[in-house]
Short mmCIF file of C-alpha atoms in Angstrom, two decimals:
data_model
loop_
_atom_site.label_atom_id
_atom_site.label_comp_id
_atom_site.label_asym_id
_atom_site.label_seq_id
_atom_site.Cartn_x
_atom_site.Cartn_y
_atom_site.Cartn_z
CA ILE A 1 -91.06 29.96 -63.71
CA LYS A 2 -87.53 30.35 -62.40
CA LEU A 3 -84.61 32.35 -63.62
CA PRO A 4 -81.53 31.40 -61.59
CA GLU A 5 -79.58 34.45 -60.33
CA TYR A 6 -76.34 32.85 -61.54
CA GLN A 7 -77.46 33.24 -65.17
CA PHE A 8 -77.30 37.04 -64.76
CA TYR A 9 -80.11 38.23 -67.02
CA GLU A 10 -80.53 41.97 -67.47
CA GLN A 11 -83.80 43.36 -66.02
CA ARG A 12 -84.46 39.96 -64.45
CA GLU A 13 -87.72 40.94 -62.73
CA ARG A 14 -89.15 42.39 -65.97
CA LEU A 15 -88.15 39.22 -67.85
CA LEU A 16 -89.91 37.05 -65.16
CA ASP A 17 -93.11 39.09 -65.56
CA LEU A 18 -93.12 38.63 -69.33
CA LEU A 19 -92.49 34.86 -69.06
CA LYS A 20 -95.27 34.51 -66.55
CA LYS A 21 -97.63 36.49 -68.72
CA GLU A 22 -96.74 34.29 -71.70
CA ALA A 23 -97.15 31.09 -69.68
CA GLU A 24 -100.50 32.16 -68.31
CA GLN A 25 -101.82 32.94 -71.78
CA SER A 26 -100.56 29.55 -73.00
CA VAL A 27 -102.43 27.79 -70.18
CA LYS A 28 -105.70 29.68 -70.94
CA THR A 29 -105.38 28.90 -74.64
CA THR A 30 -104.87 25.22 -73.89
CA LYS A 31 -107.85 24.92 -71.60
CA ILE A 32 -110.38 26.72 -73.91
CA ASN A 33 -111.88 24.76 -76.82
CA PRO A 34 -112.44 26.46 -80.22
CA LYS A 35 -116.20 27.04 -79.60
CA GLU A 36 -115.54 28.59 -76.18
CA THR A 37 -112.83 30.78 -77.64
CA GLN A 38 -115.25 32.09 -80.32
CA ASP A 39 -117.85 32.78 -77.72
CA ASP A 40 -115.38 34.62 -75.52
CA GLN A 41 -114.33 36.71 -78.41
CA GLN A 42 -117.91 37.68 -79.23
CA SER A 43 -118.54 38.45 -75.54
CA GLU A 44 -115.48 40.67 -75.40
CA GLU A 45 -116.59 42.59 -78.49
CA GLN A 46 -120.11 43.04 -77.16
CA ASN A 47 -119.22 43.94 -73.52
CA GLY A 48 -115.97 45.73 -74.22
CA ASN A 49 -114.11 43.54 -71.72
CA GLN A 50 -110.71 45.17 -71.83
CA GLU A 51 -109.39 43.20 -68.86
CA HIS A 52 -108.95 39.98 -70.87
CA LYS A 53 -107.10 41.77 -73.64
CA ASP A 54 -104.73 43.31 -71.07
CA ASP A 55 -103.79 39.83 -69.90
CA GLN A 56 -102.62 38.89 -73.39
CA ILE A 57 -98.98 39.28 -74.20
CA THR A 58 -98.39 41.66 -77.11
CA PRO A 59 -95.98 41.15 -80.08
CA GLU A 60 -93.92 43.99 -78.67
CA GLU A 61 -93.65 42.27 -75.32
CA ILE A 62 -92.69 38.94 -77.00
CA GLU A 63 -89.89 40.84 -78.83
CA GLU A 64 -88.77 42.38 -75.56
CA LYS A 65 -88.82 39.00 -73.85
CA ASP A 66 -86.66 37.46 -76.58
CA LYS A 67 -84.11 40.22 -76.35
CA LEU A 68 -83.85 39.91 -72.56
CA LEU A 69 -83.38 36.17 -72.80
CA LYS A 70 -80.28 36.74 -74.94
CA THR A 71 -78.68 38.94 -72.22
CA GLY A 72 -78.08 36.05 -69.73
CA PHE A 73 -76.08 32.87 -69.67
CA GLN A 74 -78.95 30.59 -70.42
CA ASN A 75 -76.66 27.62 -71.18
CA TRP A 76 -75.14 27.56 -67.67
CA ASN A 77 -76.65 25.10 -65.20
CA ARG A 78 -76.34 24.95 -61.44
CA GLN A 79 -73.66 22.20 -61.42
CA GLU A 80 -71.42 24.22 -63.75
CA PHE A 81 -71.96 27.32 -61.58
CA GLN A 82 -70.97 25.47 -58.45
CA VAL A 83 -67.89 23.88 -60.08
CA PHE A 84 -66.95 27.36 -61.41
CA ILE A 85 -66.82 28.65 -57.81
CA GLN A 86 -64.76 25.59 -56.75
CA GLY A 87 -62.38 26.33 -59.66
CA CYS A 88 -61.94 29.95 -58.63
CA GLU A 89 -61.21 28.80 -55.13
CA LYS A 90 -58.75 26.10 -56.24
CA PHE A 91 -56.91 27.86 -59.06
CA GLY A 92 -57.66 31.59 -58.64
CA ARG A 93 -60.36 33.56 -60.42
CA SER A 94 -58.15 34.39 -63.45
CA ASP A 95 -57.07 30.82 -64.28
CA TYR A 96 -59.64 30.27 -66.98
CA LYS A 97 -57.95 27.28 -68.51
CA ASN A 98 -57.83 25.16 -65.35
CA ILE A 99 -61.34 26.23 -64.35
CA ALA A 100 -62.59 25.14 -67.80
CA GLU A 101 -60.86 21.77 -67.45
CA LEU A 102 -62.42 21.29 -63.97
CA ILE A 103 -65.94 22.09 -65.32
CA GLY A 104 -65.46 19.94 -68.40
CA THR A 105 -68.28 21.42 -70.48
CA LYS A 106 -66.95 25.00 -71.04
CA GLU A 107 -64.11 26.51 -73.06
CA PRO A 108 -61.60 28.99 -71.45
CA GLN A 109 -63.17 31.86 -73.44
CA GLU A 110 -66.62 31.02 -72.10
CA ILE A 111 -65.20 30.94 -68.56
CA LYS A 112 -63.59 34.40 -69.20
CA GLU A 113 -66.87 35.88 -70.43
CA TYR A 114 -68.86 34.44 -67.55
CA SER A 115 -66.28 35.45 -64.97
CA LYS A 116 -66.28 39.06 -66.10
CA VAL A 117 -70.04 39.31 -65.39
CA PHE A 118 -69.91 37.11 -62.35
CA TRP A 119 -67.48 39.33 -60.44
CA LYS A 120 -69.19 42.50 -61.58
CA ARG A 121 -72.61 41.41 -60.40
CA ILE A 122 -71.80 38.92 -57.66
CA ASP A 123 -73.77 40.86 -55.08
CA GLU A 124 -76.96 39.77 -56.88
CA LEU A 125 -76.33 36.19 -55.74
CA PRO A 126 -77.72 34.85 -52.44
CA GLN A 127 -74.96 34.45 -49.82
CA TYR A 128 -72.45 36.09 -52.16
CA GLN A 129 -70.33 37.15 -49.21
CA ASN A 130 -69.62 33.49 -48.39
CA ILE A 131 -68.62 32.93 -52.02
CA VAL A 132 -66.21 35.85 -51.92
CA LYS A 133 -64.64 34.60 -48.65
CA ARG A 134 -64.19 31.09 -50.07
CA VAL A 135 -62.49 32.38 -53.22
CA GLU A 136 -60.29 34.88 -51.38
CA ARG A 137 -59.24 32.19 -48.90
CA GLY A 138 -58.32 29.89 -51.77
CA GLU A 139 -56.37 32.62 -53.56
CA GLN A 140 -54.50 33.42 -50.39
CA SER A 141 -53.58 29.71 -50.05
CA ILE A 142 -52.22 29.83 -53.66
CA GLU A 143 -50.13 32.87 -52.86
CA ASN A 144 -48.76 31.20 -49.69
CA LYS A 145 -47.84 28.11 -51.74
CA LYS A 146 -46.02 30.27 -54.37
CA LEU A 147 -44.13 32.11 -51.56
CA ALA A 148 -43.16 28.81 -49.86
CA GLN A 149 -41.94 27.38 -53.17
CA GLU A 150 -39.84 30.46 -53.83
CA LEU A 151 -38.33 30.53 -50.32
CA ILE A 152 -37.39 26.83 -50.50
CA ARG A 153 -35.89 27.25 -53.97
CA TYR A 154 -33.95 30.30 -52.84
CA LYS A 155 -32.63 28.46 -49.77
CA CYS A 156 -31.52 25.34 -51.52
CA GLN A 157 -29.95 27.05 -54.50
CA LYS A 158 -27.55 28.84 -52.20
CA TYR A 159 -25.69 25.50 -51.72
CA LYS A 160 -23.90 23.35 -54.21
CA ASN A 161 -25.00 20.29 -52.30
CA PRO A 162 -28.09 21.36 -50.29
CA LYS A 163 -28.72 17.83 -49.00
CA GLU A 164 -25.43 17.87 -47.06
CA ASP A 165 -24.70 21.57 -46.59
CA LEU A 166 -28.06 23.18 -45.94
CA GLU A 167 -28.08 25.13 -42.57
CA PHE A 168 -30.52 27.24 -40.73
CA ASP A 169 -29.82 30.54 -39.06
CA GLN A 170 -29.67 29.32 -35.45
CA ASN A 171 -30.88 32.62 -33.97
CA ILE A 172 -34.15 32.18 -35.90
CA TYR A 173 -34.37 28.37 -36.06
CA SER A 174 -33.97 27.97 -32.30
CA LYS A 175 -37.31 29.71 -31.80
CA SER A 176 -39.08 27.14 -34.06
CA ARG A 177 -37.16 24.07 -32.93
CA SER A 178 -39.35 21.06 -32.43
CA LYS A 179 -39.30 18.64 -29.49
CA PHE A 180 -40.01 15.79 -31.90
CA TYR A 181 -38.39 16.63 -35.22
CA SER A 182 -34.58 16.66 -35.27
CA THR A 183 -32.57 19.31 -37.09
CA GLU A 184 -31.65 16.65 -39.64
CA ASN A 185 -35.37 15.90 -40.16
CA ASP A 186 -36.08 19.58 -40.75
CA LYS A 187 -33.24 20.06 -43.19
CA TYR A 188 -34.20 17.02 -45.15
CA LEU A 189 -37.83 18.06 -45.23
CA VAL A 190 -36.90 21.38 -46.85
CA TYR A 191 -34.54 19.64 -49.28
CA ALA A 192 -37.09 16.96 -50.24
CA ASN A 193 -39.70 19.63 -51.05
CA PHE A 194 -37.17 21.27 -53.34
CA VAL A 195 -36.18 18.03 -55.10
CA GLU A 196 -39.50 16.17 -55.23
CA GLY A 197 -41.73 19.24 -55.72
CA TYR A 198 -43.45 21.38 -53.09
CA GLY A 199 -46.26 19.49 -51.43
CA ASN A 200 -45.70 16.26 -53.40
CA TRP A 201 -46.10 14.32 -50.18
CA VAL A 202 -46.42 10.83 -51.80
CA ALA A 203 -42.93 11.20 -53.33
CA ILE A 204 -41.57 13.01 -50.25
CA ARG A 205 -42.72 10.30 -47.83
CA SER A 206 -41.27 7.64 -50.09
CA ALA A 207 -37.90 9.51 -50.21
CA ILE A 208 -37.86 9.79 -46.38
CA ARG A 209 -38.40 6.01 -45.98
CA LYS A 210 -35.67 5.26 -48.53
CA GLU A 211 -33.12 7.66 -47.02
CA PRO A 212 -30.41 5.68 -45.12
CA LEU A 213 -29.96 8.54 -42.65
CA PHE A 214 -33.46 7.81 -41.28
CA ARG A 215 -33.30 4.08 -41.39
CA PHE A 216 -33.88 3.82 -37.60
CA ASP A 217 -35.83 7.07 -37.23
CA HIS A 218 -39.30 5.53 -36.77
CA PHE A 219 -40.89 8.83 -35.79
CA PHE A 220 -39.89 10.65 -38.97
CA ARG A 221 -40.56 7.74 -41.25
CA SER A 222 -44.12 7.28 -39.87
CA ARG A 223 -45.37 10.87 -40.16
CA THR A 224 -48.50 11.45 -42.18
CA GLU A 225 -48.78 13.97 -45.04
CA GLN A 226 -50.73 16.38 -42.79
CA GLU A 227 -48.12 16.20 -40.04
CA LEU A 228 -45.21 16.77 -42.43
CA SER A 229 -47.10 19.64 -44.10
CA LYS A 230 -47.74 21.33 -40.72
CA ARG A 231 -44.01 21.02 -39.80
CA LEU A 232 -42.98 22.42 -43.17
CA GLN A 233 -45.12 25.49 -42.64
CA SER A 234 -43.13 26.23 -39.46
CA LEU A 235 -39.87 25.90 -41.39
CA VAL A 236 -41.11 28.08 -44.20
CA LYS A 237 -41.60 30.85 -41.58
CA VAL A 238 -37.95 30.33 -40.56
CA LEU A 239 -36.83 30.65 -44.23
CA GLU A 240 -39.02 33.77 -44.64
CA LYS A 241 -37.47 35.45 -41.61
CA GLU A 242 -33.96 34.50 -42.83
CA LYS A 243 -34.61 36.13 -46.21
CA GLU A 244 -36.18 39.14 -44.60
CA ILE A 245 -33.05 39.77 -42.49
CA PHE A 246 -30.76 39.07 -45.48
CA ASP A 247 -32.66 41.43 -47.75
CA LYS A 248 -32.61 44.16 -45.07
CA ALA A 249 -28.85 43.78 -44.73
CA GLN A 250 -28.39 43.93 -48.47
CA ASN A 251 -30.57 47.06 -48.73
CA GLU A 252 -28.65 48.78 -46.00
CA LYS A 253 -25.38 47.85 -47.72
CA ALA A 254 -26.58 49.19 -51.01
CA LEU A 255 -27.80 52.42 -49.37
CA LYS A 256 -24.50 52.91 -47.63
CA LYS A 257 -22.64 52.38 -50.93
CA SER A 258 -24.93 54.86 -52.68
CA LEU A 259 -24.33 57.51 -50.05
CA GLU A 260 -20.55 56.96 -50.27
CA GLN A 261 -20.65 57.42 -54.03
CA LYS A 262 -22.63 60.65 -53.67
CA GLN A 263 -20.15 61.92 -51.11
CA ASN A 264 -17.27 61.12 -53.38
CA GLN A 265 -18.96 62.95 -56.27
CA VAL A 266 -19.57 66.01 -54.10
CA SER A 267 -15.96 65.90 -52.90
CA LYS A 268 -14.65 65.76 -56.49
CA ILE A 269 -16.84 68.71 -57.47
CA ASN A 270 -15.59 70.73 -54.48
CA LYS A 271 -11.95 69.96 -55.27
CA GLY A 272 -12.51 70.85 -58.97
CA GLY A 273 -14.06 74.16 -57.91
CA SER A 274 -11.18 75.10 -55.60
CA LYS A 275 -8.69 74.41 -58.42
CA VAL A 276 -10.61 76.73 -60.77
CA SER A 277 -10.69 79.33 -58.11
CA LYS A 278 -6.96 79.18 -57.60
CA ASN A 279 -6.23 79.25 -61.29
CA GLY A 280 -8.59 82.16 -61.74
CA GLY A 281 -6.90 84.05 -58.92
CA ASN A 282 -3.40 83.56 -60.37
CA GLY A 283 -4.64 84.88 -63.73
CA ASP A 284 -6.06 88.05 -62.17
CA SER A 285 -2.82 88.81 -60.26
CA GLN A 286 -0.73 88.26 -63.38
CA GLN A 287 -2.86 90.71 -65.32
CA LYS A 288 -2.55 93.33 -62.50
CA LYS A 289 1.26 92.96 -62.59
CA LYS A 290 1.31 93.56 -66.39
CA LYS A 291 -0.76 96.78 -65.92
CA LYS A 292 1.60 98.11 -63.29
CA LYS A 293 4.64 97.53 -65.59
CA LYS A 294 2.96 99.45 -68.37
#
């Protein structure tokens, strides 16, 4: 009798014992004919053989077994479990809809319920550490993709005509310049990922081959998806550094402006206080003069 760990039954060892006990009793009952059964019963009554009775599963234990069977995910098979892990790796552990579509036999709500228990009790699974590493690596890849998409969108939207006007910060780009890809290749690669969709290499390669600018650029036209992807990752690092420097400059500018505003406010308060002091001083002197006249 097997109870797969991925079905996450409560008190799994206890449930296994009860199922074994039930199965053993079923086998004994099947092998013994009615006459032998009657003889055994008479023998037990006469000899007080308690051992045989102890082997029998009680109604209370059957009830306990039935309750424990309801605590697990009995309707999940190994293939669904393995595809669930693949889905978590590919889409992220919280994307229940896409994971359900990948499995094909479960609804998003079922995925959500299973996922909650899965991540709570994952250390009960053999080689769970490898599973965690796989999923975390996949989720990191998803985050990297989102960041790259955002950086490319941010870069291209700065220009009215990014195909013609896009430029790199030369101080940063010079450190990532390729011996094989030209600057025009790199600019178009960023632009094509913005227009055709990030990582849509079939459309991007087709656009490169159709682009008149690269009509005689055999090297760029013949690059594989893997080669173009690798080059794009280098360019994304350039864009990330550009934005980092820009954001830093903007933050410093905003901080400087904030300090200037505070200084102006303090200056206004000080000027207002000095005016009140002068007015107050004039009033006191005038009152003293009136007293002297009297």
